[in-house]
Short mmCIF file of C-alpha atoms in Angstrom, two decimals:
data_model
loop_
_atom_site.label_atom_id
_atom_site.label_comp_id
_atom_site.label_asym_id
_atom_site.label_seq_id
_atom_site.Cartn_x
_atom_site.Cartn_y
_atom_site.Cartn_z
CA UNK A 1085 -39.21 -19.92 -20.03
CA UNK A 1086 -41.27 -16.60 -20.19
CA UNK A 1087 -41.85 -15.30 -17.04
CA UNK A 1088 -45.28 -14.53 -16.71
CA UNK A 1089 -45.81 -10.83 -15.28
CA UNK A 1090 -47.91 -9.46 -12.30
CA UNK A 1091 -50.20 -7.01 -12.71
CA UNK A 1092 -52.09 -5.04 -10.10
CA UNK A 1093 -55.35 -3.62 -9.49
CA UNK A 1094 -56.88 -1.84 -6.58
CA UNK A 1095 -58.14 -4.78 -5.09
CA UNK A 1096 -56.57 -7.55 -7.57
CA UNK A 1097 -53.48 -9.12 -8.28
CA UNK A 1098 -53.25 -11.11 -11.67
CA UNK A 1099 -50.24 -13.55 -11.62
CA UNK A 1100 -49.46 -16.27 -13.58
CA UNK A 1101 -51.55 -20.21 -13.03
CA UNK A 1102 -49.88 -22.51 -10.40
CA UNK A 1103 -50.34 -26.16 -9.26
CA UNK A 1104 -51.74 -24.71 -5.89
CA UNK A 1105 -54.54 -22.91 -7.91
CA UNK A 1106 -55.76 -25.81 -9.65
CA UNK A 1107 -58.77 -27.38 -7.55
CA UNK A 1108 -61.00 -24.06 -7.91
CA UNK A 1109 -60.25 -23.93 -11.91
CA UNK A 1110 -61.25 -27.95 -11.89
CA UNK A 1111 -64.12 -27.25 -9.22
CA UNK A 1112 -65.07 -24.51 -11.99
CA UNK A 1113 -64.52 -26.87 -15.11
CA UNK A 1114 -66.44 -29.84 -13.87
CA UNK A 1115 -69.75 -27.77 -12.89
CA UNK A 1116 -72.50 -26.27 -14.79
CA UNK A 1117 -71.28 -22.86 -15.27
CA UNK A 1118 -68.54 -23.78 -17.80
CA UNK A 1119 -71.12 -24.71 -20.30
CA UNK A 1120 -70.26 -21.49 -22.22
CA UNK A 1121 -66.62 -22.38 -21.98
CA UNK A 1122 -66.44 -25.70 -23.51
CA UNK A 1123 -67.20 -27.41 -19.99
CA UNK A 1124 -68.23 -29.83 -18.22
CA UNK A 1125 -64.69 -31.41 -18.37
CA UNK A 1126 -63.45 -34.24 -16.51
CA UNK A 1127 -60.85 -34.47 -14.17
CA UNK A 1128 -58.31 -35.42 -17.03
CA UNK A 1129 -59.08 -32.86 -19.74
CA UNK A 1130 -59.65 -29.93 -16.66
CA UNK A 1131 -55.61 -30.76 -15.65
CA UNK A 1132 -54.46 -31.03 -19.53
CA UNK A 1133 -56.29 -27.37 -20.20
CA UNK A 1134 -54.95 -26.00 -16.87
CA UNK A 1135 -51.44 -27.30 -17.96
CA UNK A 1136 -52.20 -25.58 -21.57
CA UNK A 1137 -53.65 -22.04 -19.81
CA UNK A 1138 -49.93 -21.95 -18.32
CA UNK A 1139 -48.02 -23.15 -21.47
CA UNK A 1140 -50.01 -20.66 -23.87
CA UNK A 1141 -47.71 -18.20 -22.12
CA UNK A 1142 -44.48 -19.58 -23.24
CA UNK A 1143 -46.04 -20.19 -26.83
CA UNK A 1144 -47.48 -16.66 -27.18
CA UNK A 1145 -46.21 -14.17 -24.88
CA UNK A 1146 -49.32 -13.70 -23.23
CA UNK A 1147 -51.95 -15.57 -21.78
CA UNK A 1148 -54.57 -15.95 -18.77
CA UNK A 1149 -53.36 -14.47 -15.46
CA UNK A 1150 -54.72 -15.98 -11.84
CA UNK A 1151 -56.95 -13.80 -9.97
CA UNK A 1152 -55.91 -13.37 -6.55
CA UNK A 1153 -57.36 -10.85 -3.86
CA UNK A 1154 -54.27 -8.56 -3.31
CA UNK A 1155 -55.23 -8.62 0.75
CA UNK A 1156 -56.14 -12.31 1.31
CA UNK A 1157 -54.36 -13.82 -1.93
CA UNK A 1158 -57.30 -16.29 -2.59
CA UNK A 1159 -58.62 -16.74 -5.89
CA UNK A 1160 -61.57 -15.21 -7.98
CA UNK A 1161 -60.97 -16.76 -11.65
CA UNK A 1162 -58.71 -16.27 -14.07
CA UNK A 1163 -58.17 -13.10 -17.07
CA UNK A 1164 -56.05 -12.69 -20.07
CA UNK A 1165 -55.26 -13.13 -23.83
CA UNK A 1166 -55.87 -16.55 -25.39
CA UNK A 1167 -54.83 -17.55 -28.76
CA UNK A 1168 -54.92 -21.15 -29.71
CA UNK A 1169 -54.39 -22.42 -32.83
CA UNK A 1170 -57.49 -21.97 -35.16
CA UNK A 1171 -58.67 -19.15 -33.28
CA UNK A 1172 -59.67 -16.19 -36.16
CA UNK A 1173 -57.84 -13.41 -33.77
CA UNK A 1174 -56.99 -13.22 -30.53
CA UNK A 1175 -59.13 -12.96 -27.59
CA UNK A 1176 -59.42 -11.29 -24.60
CA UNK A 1177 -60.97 -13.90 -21.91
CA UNK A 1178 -62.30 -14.52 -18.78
CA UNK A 1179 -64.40 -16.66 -16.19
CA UNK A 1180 -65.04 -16.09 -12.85
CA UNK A 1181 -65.83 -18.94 -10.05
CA UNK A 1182 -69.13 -19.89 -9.27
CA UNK A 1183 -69.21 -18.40 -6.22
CA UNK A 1184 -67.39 -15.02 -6.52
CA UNK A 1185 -69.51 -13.78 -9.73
CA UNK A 1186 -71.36 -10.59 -8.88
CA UNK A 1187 -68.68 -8.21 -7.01
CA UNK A 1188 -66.89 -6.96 -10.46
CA UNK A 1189 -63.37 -8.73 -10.01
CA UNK A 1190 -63.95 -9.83 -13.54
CA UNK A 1191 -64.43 -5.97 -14.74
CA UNK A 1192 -61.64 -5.52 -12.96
CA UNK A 1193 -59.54 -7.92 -14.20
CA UNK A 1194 -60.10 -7.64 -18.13
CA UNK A 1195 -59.84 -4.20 -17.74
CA UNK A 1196 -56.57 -4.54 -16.27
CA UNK A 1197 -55.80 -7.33 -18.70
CA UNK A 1198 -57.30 -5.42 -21.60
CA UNK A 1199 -54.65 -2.50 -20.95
CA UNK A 1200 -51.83 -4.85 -20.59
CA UNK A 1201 -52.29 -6.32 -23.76
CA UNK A 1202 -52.47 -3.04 -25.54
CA UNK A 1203 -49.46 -1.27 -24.27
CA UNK A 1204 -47.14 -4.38 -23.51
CA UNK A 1205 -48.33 -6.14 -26.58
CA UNK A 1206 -49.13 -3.47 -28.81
CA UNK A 1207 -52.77 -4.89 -29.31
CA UNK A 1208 -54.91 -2.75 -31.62
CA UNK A 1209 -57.89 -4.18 -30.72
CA UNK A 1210 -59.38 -7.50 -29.29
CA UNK A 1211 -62.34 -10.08 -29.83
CA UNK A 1212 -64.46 -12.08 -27.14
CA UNK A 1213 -65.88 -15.39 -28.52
CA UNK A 1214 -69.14 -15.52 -26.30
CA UNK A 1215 -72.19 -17.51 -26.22
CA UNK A 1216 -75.03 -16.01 -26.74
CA UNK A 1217 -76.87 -17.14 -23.90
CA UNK A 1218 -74.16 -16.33 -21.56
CA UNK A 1219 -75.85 -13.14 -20.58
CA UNK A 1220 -73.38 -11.98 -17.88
CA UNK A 1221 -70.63 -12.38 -20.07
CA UNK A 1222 -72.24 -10.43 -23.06
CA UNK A 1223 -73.16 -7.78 -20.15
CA UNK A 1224 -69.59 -7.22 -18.77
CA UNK A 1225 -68.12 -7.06 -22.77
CA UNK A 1226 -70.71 -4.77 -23.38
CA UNK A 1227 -69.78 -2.39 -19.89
CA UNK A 1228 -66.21 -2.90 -21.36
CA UNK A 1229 -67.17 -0.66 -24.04
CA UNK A 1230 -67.32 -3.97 -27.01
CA UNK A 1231 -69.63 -4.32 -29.11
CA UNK A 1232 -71.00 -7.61 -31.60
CA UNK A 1233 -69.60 -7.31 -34.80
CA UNK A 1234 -71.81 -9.78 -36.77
CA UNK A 1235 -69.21 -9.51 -39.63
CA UNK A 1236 -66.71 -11.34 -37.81
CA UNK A 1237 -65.77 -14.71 -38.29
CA UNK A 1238 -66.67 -16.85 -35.51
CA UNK A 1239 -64.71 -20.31 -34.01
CA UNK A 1240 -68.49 -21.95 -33.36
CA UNK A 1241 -71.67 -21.01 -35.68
CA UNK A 1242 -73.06 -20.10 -32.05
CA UNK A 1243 -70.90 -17.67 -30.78
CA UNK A 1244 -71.08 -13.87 -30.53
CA UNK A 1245 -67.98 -11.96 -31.54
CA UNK A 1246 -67.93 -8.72 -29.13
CA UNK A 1247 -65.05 -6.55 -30.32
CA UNK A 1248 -63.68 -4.34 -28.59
CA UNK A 1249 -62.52 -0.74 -28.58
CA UNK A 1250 -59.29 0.56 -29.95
CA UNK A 1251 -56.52 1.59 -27.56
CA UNK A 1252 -57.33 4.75 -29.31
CA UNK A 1253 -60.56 4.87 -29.06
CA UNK A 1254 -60.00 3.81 -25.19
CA UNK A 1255 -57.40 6.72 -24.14
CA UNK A 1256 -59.22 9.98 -22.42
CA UNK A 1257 -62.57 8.25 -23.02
CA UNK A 1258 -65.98 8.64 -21.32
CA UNK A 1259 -65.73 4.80 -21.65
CA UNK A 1260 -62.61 4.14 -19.95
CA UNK A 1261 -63.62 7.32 -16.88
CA UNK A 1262 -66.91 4.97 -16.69
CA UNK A 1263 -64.90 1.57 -16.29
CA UNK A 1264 -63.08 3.22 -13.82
CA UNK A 1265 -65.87 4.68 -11.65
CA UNK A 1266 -68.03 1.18 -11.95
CA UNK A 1267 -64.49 -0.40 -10.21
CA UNK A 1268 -64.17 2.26 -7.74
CA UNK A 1269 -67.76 1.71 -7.09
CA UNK A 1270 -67.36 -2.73 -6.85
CA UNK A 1271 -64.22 -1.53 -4.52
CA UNK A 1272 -66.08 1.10 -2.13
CA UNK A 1273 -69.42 0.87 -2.39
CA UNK A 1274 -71.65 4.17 -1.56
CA UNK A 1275 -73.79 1.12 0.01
CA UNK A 1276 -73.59 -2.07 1.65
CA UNK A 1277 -75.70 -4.64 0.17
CA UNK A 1278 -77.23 -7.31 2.61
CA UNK A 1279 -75.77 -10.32 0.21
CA UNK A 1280 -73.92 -10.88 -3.15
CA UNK A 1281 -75.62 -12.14 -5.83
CA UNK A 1282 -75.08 -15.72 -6.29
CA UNK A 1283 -74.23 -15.58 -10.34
CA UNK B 70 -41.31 -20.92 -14.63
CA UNK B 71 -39.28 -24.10 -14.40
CA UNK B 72 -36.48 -24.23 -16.82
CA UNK B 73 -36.71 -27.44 -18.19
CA UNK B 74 -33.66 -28.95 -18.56
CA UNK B 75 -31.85 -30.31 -21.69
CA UNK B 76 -30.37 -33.69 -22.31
CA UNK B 77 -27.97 -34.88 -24.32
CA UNK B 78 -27.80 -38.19 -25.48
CA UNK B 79 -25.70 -39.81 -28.46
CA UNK B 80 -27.44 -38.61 -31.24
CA UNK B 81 -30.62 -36.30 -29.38
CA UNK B 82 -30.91 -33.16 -27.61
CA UNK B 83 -33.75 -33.53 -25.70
CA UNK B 84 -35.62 -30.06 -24.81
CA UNK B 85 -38.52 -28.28 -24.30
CA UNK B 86 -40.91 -27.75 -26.59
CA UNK B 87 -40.75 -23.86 -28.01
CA UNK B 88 -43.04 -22.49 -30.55
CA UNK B 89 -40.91 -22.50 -33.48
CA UNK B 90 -41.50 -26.69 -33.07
CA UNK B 91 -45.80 -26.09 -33.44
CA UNK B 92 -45.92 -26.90 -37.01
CA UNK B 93 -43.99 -29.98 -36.63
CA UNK B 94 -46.37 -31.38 -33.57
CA UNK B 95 -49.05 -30.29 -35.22
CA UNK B 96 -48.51 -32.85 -38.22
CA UNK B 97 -47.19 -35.57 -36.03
CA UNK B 98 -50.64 -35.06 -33.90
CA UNK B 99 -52.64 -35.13 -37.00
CA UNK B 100 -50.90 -38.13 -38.10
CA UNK B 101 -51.97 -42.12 -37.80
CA UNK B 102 -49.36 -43.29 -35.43
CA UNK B 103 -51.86 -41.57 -33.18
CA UNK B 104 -54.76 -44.42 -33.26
CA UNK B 105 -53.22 -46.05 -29.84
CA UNK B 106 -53.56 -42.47 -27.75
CA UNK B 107 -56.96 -41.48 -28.55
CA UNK B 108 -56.09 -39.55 -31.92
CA UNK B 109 -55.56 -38.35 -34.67
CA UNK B 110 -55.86 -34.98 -33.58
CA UNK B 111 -56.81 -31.18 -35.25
CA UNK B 112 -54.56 -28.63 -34.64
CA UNK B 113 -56.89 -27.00 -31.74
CA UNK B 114 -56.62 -30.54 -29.87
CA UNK B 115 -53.17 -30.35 -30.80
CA UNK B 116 -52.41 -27.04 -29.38
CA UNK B 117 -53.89 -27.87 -26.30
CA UNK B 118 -51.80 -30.47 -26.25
CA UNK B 119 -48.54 -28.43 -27.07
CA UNK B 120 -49.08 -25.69 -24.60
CA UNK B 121 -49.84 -28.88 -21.99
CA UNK B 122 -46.23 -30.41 -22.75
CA UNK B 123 -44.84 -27.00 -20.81
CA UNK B 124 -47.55 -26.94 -18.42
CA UNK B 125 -46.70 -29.97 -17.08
CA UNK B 126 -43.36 -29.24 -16.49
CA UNK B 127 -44.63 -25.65 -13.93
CA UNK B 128 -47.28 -28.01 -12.73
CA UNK B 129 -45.35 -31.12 -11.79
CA UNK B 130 -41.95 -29.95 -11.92
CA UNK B 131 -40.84 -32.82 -14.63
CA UNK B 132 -42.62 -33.61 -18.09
CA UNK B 133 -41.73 -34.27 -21.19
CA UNK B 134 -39.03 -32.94 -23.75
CA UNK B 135 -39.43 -32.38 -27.78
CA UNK B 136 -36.37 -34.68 -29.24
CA UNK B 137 -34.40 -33.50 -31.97
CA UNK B 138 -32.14 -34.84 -34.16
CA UNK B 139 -28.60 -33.46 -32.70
CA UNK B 140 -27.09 -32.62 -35.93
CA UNK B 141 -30.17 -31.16 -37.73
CA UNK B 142 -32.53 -30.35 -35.27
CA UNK B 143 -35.22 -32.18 -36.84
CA UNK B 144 -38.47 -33.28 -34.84
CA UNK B 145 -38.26 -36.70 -33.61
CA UNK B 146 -40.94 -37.01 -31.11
CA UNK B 147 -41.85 -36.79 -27.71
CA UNK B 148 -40.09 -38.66 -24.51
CA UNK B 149 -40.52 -37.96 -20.35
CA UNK B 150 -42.08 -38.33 -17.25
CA UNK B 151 -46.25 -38.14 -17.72
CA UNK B 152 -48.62 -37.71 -15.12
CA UNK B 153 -51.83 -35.55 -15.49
CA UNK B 154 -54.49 -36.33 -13.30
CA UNK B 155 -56.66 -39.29 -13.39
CA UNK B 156 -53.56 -41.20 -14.12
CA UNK B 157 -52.95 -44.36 -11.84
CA UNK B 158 -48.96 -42.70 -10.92
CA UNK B 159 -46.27 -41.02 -13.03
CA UNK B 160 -45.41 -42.65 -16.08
CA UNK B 161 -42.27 -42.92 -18.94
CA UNK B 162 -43.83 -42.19 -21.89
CA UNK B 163 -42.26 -42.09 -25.34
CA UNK B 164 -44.33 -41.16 -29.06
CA UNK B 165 -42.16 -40.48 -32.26
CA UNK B 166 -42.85 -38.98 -35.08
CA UNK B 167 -42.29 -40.93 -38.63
CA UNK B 168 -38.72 -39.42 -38.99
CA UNK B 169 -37.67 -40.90 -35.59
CA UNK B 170 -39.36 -44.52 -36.57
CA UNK B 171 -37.32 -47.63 -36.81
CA UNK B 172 -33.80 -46.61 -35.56
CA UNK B 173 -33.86 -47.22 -32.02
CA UNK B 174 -34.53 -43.30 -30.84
CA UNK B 175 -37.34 -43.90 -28.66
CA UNK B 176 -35.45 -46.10 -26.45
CA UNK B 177 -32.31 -43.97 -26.82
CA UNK B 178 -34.72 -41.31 -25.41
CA UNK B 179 -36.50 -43.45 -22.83
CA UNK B 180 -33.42 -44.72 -21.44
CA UNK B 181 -32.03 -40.64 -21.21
CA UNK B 182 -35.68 -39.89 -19.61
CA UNK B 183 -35.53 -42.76 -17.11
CA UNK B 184 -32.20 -41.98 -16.09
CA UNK B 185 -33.21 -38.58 -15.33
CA UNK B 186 -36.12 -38.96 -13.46
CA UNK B 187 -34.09 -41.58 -11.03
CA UNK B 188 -31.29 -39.63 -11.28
CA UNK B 189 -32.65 -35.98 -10.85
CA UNK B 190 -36.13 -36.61 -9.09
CA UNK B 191 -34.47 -39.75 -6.90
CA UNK B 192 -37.33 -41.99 -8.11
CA UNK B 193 -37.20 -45.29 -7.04
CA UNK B 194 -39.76 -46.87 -9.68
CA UNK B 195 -41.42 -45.97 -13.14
CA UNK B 196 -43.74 -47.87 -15.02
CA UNK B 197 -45.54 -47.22 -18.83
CA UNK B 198 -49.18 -46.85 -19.80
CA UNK B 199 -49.28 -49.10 -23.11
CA UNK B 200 -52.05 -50.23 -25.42
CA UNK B 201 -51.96 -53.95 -25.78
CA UNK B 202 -52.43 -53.09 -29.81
CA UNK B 203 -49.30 -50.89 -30.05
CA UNK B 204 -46.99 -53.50 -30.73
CA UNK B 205 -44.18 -51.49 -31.29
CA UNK B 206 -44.13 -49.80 -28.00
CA UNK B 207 -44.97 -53.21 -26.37
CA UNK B 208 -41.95 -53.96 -28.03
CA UNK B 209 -39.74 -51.15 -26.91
CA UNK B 210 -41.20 -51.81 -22.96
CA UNK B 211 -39.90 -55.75 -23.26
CA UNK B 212 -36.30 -54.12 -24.62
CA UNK B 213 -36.57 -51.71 -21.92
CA UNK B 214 -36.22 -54.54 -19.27
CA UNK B 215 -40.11 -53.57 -18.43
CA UNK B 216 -42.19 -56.53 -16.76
CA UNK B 217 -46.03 -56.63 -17.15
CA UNK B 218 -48.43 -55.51 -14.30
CA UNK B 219 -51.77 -55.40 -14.77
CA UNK B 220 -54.09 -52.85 -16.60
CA UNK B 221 -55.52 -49.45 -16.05
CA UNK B 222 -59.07 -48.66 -17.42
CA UNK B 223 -59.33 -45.18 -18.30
CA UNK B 224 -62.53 -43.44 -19.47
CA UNK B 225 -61.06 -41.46 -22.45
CA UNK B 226 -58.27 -44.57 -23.30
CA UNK B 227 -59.30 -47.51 -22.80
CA UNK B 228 -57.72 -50.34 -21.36
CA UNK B 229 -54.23 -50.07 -20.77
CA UNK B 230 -51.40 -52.14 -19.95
CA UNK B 231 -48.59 -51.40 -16.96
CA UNK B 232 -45.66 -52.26 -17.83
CA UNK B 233 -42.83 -51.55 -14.85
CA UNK B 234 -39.21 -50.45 -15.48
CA UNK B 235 -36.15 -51.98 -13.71
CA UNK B 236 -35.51 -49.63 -10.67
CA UNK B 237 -32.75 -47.44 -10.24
CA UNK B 238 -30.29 -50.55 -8.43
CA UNK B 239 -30.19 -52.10 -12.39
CA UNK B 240 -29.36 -48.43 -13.95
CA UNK B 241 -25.42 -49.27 -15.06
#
């Protein structure tokens, strides 16, 4: 079997999807806030996509990492390339729990992710199927440097295609020097807010 | 990961599932036989379903194996231990694909899986999920020694029938 890698951050570690991390990916999958990713789901087809998130890596090479805290180990959401079958091009992914949105770990992570599938996988490029109404999604593509490429074909007649940039267009960029100051910024904030935003 | 392990049996290997064996599940997905399991199914059901075979195995630590035909490799179906959740407790299940039909492979596999999972996992009972209108694999459950229980209602399937295997004590 592929062994799935780990990847660090500064305040992340992305590893690979196991049995202990499934109630927060159900807890996830069975509320509201995976309406833009094919949710609600119920208890049977949250376990069989959980089981899938971890065989897509042995099918493809790649796939959607756990996001762990590197200092406390608990988990934020989950990061990576997805691929199934009928997909029009591989995607870069992502969904945060409820409850940790608004503190950048997903910025963090599909950076992170975004850069791994580049060099290790020699991706020239990347989509993100989106809905259109999922606003903080279509923000943090958009921070990522992609950009909605109406000419792509879509999996849904609702979705939003966000492409994004080129490993090329990526290396010694303003982009990628902003990326990296927004993360420094989520990881050592100038100021102390009095509460996170809840999504 | 798991390495999931590989049986042999007289005229199987039993495996997991890689990706050179998608197109193959795809079709047998697609396919009628699939009425009594909630299908057919398109290929991006299917692949969810494919990538959930191996899943299981990292999840659980046992699942199912892809059989092939030992001399050609061909793909024969699916046989193993099934449990994702919602489901009443693990369960031998067994679904071939039209080349495996009508020569006595799925029990050759069943038998291989049960052994395993009593054998391996030190089970001490098994039982099968069945629809009452899959008269084949009612069939196969009465050959496998399997008594009746009662039945399972689940949301997505329907109502199901146990059937439960002869423990480990009548393995020979």
């Amino acid at each position: 079997m592929t062994q799935i890698p780990t990847v660090e951050t500064r305040r992340l570690s992305l590893r690979g999807p196991q049995a202990k991390d499934y109630p927060n990916f159900k807890a996830t999958f069975a509320s509201y806030r995976s309406r833009y990713m094919g949710g609600p789901l119920n208890p049977y087809e949250s376990w069989m996509l959980y089981a899938a998130e971890i065989g897509h890596w042995d099918i493809r090479g790649y796939g959607m990492w756990m996001i762990h805290d590197r200092a406390t180990d608990e988990t934020y959401g989950m990061a990576g390339g997805w691929f199934p079958a009928m997909w029009p091009e591989p995607e870069i992914a992502w969904f945060i729990w409820p409850e940790k949105a608004g503190r950048g770990f997903a910025l963090e992570a599909v950076d992170a992710a975004r850069r791994w599938l580049y060099r290790e996988k020699g991706w020239e490029g990347a989509v993100s199927y989106l809905d259109a109404y999922d606003l903080d999604s279509v923000r943090l593509a958009e921070r990522l440097g992609a950009k909605r490429d109406p000419e792509a074909v879509m999996i849904d007649k609702d979705d939003s295609v966000y492409r994004h940039p080129s490993p090329a267009k990526l290396r010694n960029s303003q982009l990628s020097d902003a990326i990296a100051l927004e993360i420094a910024h989520y990881a050592d904030p100038r100021w102390k807010p009095e509460g996170w935003a809840l999504d | 990961m798991t390495e999931i392990p590989v049986i042999e049996t007289d005229r199987m290997i039993l495996r997991g599932p890689q990706a050179s064996d998608w197109e193959d599940y795809a079709a047998f997905r697609a396919s009628p036989r699939m009425s009594t399991v909630g299908g057919p199914f398109n290929r991006r059901e299917a692949f969810q379903q494919f990538c959930a075979l191996i899943g299981h195995w990292q999840v659980r630590g046992y699942g199912r194996w892809v059989m092939t035909d030992k001399e050609t490799g061909e793909f024969l179906g699916v046989v193993g231990i099934y449990f994702p959740e919602g489901w009443p407790e693990p369960e031998i299940a067994w679904s071939v694909a039209d080349a495996g039909e009508g020569r006595g492979l799925a029990q050759e596999a069943a038998l291989a899986a049960r052994a395993w999972a009593y054998q391996s996992l030190g089970w001490t009972r098994l039982m099968s999920l069945v629809d009452p209108s899959n008269e084949r694999s009612v069939a196969l459950a009465k050959r496998m020694g399997c008594e009746i229980g009662g039945t399972f209602e689940h949301p997505d399937f329907g109502t199901l029938t146990y059937w439960y295997h002869p423990g480990p004590e009548a393995q020979t």
